[in-house]
Tab-separated table of C-alpha atoms in Angstrom:
chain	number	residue	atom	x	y	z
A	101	UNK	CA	-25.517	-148.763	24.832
A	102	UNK	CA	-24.942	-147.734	20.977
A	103	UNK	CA	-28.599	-147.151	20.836
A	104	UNK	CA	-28.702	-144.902	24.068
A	105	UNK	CA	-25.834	-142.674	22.183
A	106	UNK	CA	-27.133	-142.547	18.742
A	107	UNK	CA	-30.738	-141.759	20.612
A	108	UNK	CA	-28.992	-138.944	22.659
A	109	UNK	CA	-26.540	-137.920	19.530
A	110	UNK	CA	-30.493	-137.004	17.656
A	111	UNK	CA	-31.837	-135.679	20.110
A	112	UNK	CA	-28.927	-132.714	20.778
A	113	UNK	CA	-29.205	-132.838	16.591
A	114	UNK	CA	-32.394	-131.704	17.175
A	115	UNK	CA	-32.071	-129.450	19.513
A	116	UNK	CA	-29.296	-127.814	17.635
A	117	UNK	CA	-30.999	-127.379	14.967
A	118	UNK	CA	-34.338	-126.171	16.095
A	119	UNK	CA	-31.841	-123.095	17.881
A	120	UNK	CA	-29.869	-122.471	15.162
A	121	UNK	CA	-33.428	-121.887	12.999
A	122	UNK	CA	-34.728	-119.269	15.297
A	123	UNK	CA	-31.227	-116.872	14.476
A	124	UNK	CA	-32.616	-114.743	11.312
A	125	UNK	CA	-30.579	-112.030	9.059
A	126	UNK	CA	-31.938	-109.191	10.017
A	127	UNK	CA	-31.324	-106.380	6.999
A	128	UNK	CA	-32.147	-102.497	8.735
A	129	UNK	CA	-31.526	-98.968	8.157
A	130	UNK	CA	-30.361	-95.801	10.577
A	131	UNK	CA	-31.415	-92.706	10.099
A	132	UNK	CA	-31.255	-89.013	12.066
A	133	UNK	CA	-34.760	-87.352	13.261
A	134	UNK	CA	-34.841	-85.569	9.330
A	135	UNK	CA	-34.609	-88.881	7.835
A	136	UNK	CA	-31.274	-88.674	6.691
A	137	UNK	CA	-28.216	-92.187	6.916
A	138	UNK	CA	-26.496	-92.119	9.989
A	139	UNK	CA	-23.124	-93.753	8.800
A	140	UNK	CA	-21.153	-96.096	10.330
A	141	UNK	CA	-23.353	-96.347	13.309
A	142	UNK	CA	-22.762	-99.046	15.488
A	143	UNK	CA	-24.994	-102.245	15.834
A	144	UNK	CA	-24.339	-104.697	18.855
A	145	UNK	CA	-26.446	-107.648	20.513
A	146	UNK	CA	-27.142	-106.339	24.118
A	147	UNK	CA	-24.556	-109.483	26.122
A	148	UNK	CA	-22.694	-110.578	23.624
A	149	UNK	CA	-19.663	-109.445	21.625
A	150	UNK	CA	-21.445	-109.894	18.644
A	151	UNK	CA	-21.995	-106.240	16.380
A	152	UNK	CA	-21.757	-104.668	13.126
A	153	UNK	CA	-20.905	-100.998	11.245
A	154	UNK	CA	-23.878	-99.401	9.074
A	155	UNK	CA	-22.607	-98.413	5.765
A	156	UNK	CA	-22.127	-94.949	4.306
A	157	UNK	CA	-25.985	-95.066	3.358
A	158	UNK	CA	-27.216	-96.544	7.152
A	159	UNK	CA	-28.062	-100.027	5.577
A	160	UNK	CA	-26.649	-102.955	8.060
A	161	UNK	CA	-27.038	-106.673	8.047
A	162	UNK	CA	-26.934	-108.657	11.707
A	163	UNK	CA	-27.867	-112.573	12.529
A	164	UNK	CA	-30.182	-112.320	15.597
A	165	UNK	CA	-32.896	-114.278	17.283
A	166	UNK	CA	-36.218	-112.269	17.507
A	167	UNK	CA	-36.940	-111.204	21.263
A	168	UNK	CA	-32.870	-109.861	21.632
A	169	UNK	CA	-32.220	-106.481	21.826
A	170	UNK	CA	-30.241	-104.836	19.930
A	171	UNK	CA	-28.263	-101.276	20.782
A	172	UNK	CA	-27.734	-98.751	17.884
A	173	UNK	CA	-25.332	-96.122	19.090
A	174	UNK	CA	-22.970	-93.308	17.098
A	175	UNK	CA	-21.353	-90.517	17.994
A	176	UNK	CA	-23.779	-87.681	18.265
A	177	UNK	CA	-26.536	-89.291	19.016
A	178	UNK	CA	-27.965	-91.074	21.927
A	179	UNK	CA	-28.139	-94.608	22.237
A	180	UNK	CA	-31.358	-96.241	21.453
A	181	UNK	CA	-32.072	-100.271	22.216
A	182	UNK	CA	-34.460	-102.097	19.863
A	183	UNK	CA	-36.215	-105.706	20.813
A	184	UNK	CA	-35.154	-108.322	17.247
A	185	UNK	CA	-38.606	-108.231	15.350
A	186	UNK	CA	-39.955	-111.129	14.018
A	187	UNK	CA	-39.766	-109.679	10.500
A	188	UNK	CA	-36.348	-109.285	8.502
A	189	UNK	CA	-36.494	-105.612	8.346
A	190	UNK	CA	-35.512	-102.828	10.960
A	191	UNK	CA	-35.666	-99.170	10.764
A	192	UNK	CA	-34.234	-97.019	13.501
A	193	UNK	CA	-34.330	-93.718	14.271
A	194	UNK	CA	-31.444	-92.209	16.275
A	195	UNK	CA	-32.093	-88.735	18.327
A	196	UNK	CA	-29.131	-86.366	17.872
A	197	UNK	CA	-27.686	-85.895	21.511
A	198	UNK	CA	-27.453	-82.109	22.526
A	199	UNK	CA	-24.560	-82.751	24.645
A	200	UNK	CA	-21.488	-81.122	22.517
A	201	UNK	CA	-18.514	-82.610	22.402
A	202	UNK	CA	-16.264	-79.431	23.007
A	203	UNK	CA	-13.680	-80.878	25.995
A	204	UNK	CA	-13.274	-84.347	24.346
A	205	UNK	CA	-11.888	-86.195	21.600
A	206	UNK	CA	-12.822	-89.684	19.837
A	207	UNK	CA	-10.053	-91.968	19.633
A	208	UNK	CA	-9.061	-94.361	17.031
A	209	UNK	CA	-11.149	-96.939	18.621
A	210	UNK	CA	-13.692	-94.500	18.374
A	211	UNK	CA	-13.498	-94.115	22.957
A	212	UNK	CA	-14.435	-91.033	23.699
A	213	UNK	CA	-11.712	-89.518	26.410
A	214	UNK	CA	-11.657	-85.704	27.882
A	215	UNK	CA	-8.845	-83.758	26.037
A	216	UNK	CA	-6.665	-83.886	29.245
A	217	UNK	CA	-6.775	-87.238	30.250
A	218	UNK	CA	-5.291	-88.739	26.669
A	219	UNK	CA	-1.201	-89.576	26.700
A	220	UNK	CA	-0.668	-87.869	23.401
A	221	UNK	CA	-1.317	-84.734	21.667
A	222	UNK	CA	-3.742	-83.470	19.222
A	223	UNK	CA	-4.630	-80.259	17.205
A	224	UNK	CA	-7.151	-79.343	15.378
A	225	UNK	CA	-7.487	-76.911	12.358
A	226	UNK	CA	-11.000	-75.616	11.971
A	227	UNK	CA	-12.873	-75.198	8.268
A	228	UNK	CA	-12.830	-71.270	8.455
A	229	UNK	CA	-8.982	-71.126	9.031
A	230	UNK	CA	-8.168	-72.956	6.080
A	231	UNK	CA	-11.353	-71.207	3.854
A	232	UNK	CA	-9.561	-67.631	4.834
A	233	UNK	CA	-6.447	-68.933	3.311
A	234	UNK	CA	-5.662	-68.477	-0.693
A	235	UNK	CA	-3.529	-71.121	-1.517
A	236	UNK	CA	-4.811	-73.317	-3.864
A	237	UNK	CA	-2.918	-76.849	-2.354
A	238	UNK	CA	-5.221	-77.597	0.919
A	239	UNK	CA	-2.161	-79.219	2.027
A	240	UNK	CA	0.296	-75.976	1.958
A	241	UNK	CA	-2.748	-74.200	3.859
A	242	UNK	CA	-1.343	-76.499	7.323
A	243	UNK	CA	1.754	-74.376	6.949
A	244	UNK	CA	2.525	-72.692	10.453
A	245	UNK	CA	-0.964	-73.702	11.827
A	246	UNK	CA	-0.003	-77.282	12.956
A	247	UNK	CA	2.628	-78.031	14.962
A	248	UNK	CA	5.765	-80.182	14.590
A	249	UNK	CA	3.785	-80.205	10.676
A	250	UNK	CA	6.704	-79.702	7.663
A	251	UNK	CA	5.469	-79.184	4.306
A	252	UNK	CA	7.612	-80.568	1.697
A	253	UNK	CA	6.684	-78.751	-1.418
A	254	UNK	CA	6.967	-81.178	-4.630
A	255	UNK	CA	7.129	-79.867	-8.025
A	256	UNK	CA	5.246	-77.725	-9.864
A	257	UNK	CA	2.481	-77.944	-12.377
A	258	UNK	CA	-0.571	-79.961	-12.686
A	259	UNK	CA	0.717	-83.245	-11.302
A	260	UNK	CA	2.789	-81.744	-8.228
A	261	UNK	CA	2.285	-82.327	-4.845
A	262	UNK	CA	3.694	-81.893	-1.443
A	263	UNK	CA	4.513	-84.438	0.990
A	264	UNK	CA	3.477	-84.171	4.813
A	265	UNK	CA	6.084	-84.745	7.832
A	266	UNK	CA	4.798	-84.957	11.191
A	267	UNK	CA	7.214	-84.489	14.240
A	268	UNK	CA	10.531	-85.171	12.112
A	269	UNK	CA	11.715	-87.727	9.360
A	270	UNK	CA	12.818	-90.611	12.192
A	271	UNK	CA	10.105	-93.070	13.124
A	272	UNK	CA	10.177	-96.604	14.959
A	273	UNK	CA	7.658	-98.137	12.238
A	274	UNK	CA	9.072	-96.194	9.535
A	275	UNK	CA	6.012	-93.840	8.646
A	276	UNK	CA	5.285	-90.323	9.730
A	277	UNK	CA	2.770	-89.733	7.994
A	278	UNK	CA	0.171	-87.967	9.767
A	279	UNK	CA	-3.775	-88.847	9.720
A	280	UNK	CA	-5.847	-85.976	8.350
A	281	UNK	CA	-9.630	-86.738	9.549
A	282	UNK	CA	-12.220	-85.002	7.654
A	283	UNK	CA	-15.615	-84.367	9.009
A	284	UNK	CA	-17.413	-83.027	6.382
């Protein structure tokens, strides 16, 4: 009896082992048509939950076993699905997608919704508006174009700066401070 278990506790040992030594780091890089980083594309194993973020630069790292697929996706380009080489390097090159994305708006999760269906509202102030404008503070520039927005003008000088209230000073959590997303 204590030989049939230690006989079946090497052979699931083995087993083990041999799967766990097919799962390789796999190190790759995403880039547009031109060759430029697409960053913080995402990287996921086609059936599982498992996924990573490229970096600012494209470069991402994922543990894979050669023969799964992998899907590269990010927003603006279509999704592309890539079999796990055998080697340790991956390059992938992401298509920009056409498709405009004029009626919707990413969410926080990064789920893309249609501007009506989403609970809550948005607004958006676009690069020329704020280029026309000649105040020097970026942040004084929102004034009047956003709104619910209050500018609280700090001091003067060099080291002055203005604080941003969104919607009033009450809040459940106790910040009101707004999220300014820059897509530069």
């Amino acid at each position: 009896m204590k030989r049939g278990l230690l006989l079946a506790g090497i052979l699931m040992l083995a087993v083990f082992s041999a799967a766990w030594a097919q799962q390789r780091k796999i190190n790759g890089r995403v880039t547009d048509n031109k060759g430029n980083p697409v960053p913080v594309a995402t990287v996921q194993i086609v059936g599982t939950t498992t996924g990573t973020t490229a970096d600012a630069e494209g470069n991402f790292t994922i543990t894979a076993t050669p023969g799964q697929t992998l899907e590269i996706s990010s927003i603006g380009f279509i999704k592309k699905e890539v079999k796990v080489p055998d080697a340790s390097t991956l390059d992938v090159v992401l298509q920009p997608n056409t498709n405009t994305l004029n009626e919707m708006v990413v969410t926080a999760l990064g789920i893309k919704r249609e501007k009506r269906a989403i609970g809550y509202s948005t607004q958006e102030v676009s690069g020329e508006t704020l280029s026309a404008l000649k105040e020097p503070n970026l942040v004084n520039d929102l004034t009047g174009k956003v709104a619910g927005l209050q500018i609280v003008r700090g001091g003067g000088g060099i080291t002055g700066s203005s604080k941003i209230v969104l919607r009033g000073y009450n809040s459940l959590t106790g910040s009101n401070q707004p999220l300014i997303v820059v897509d530069g």
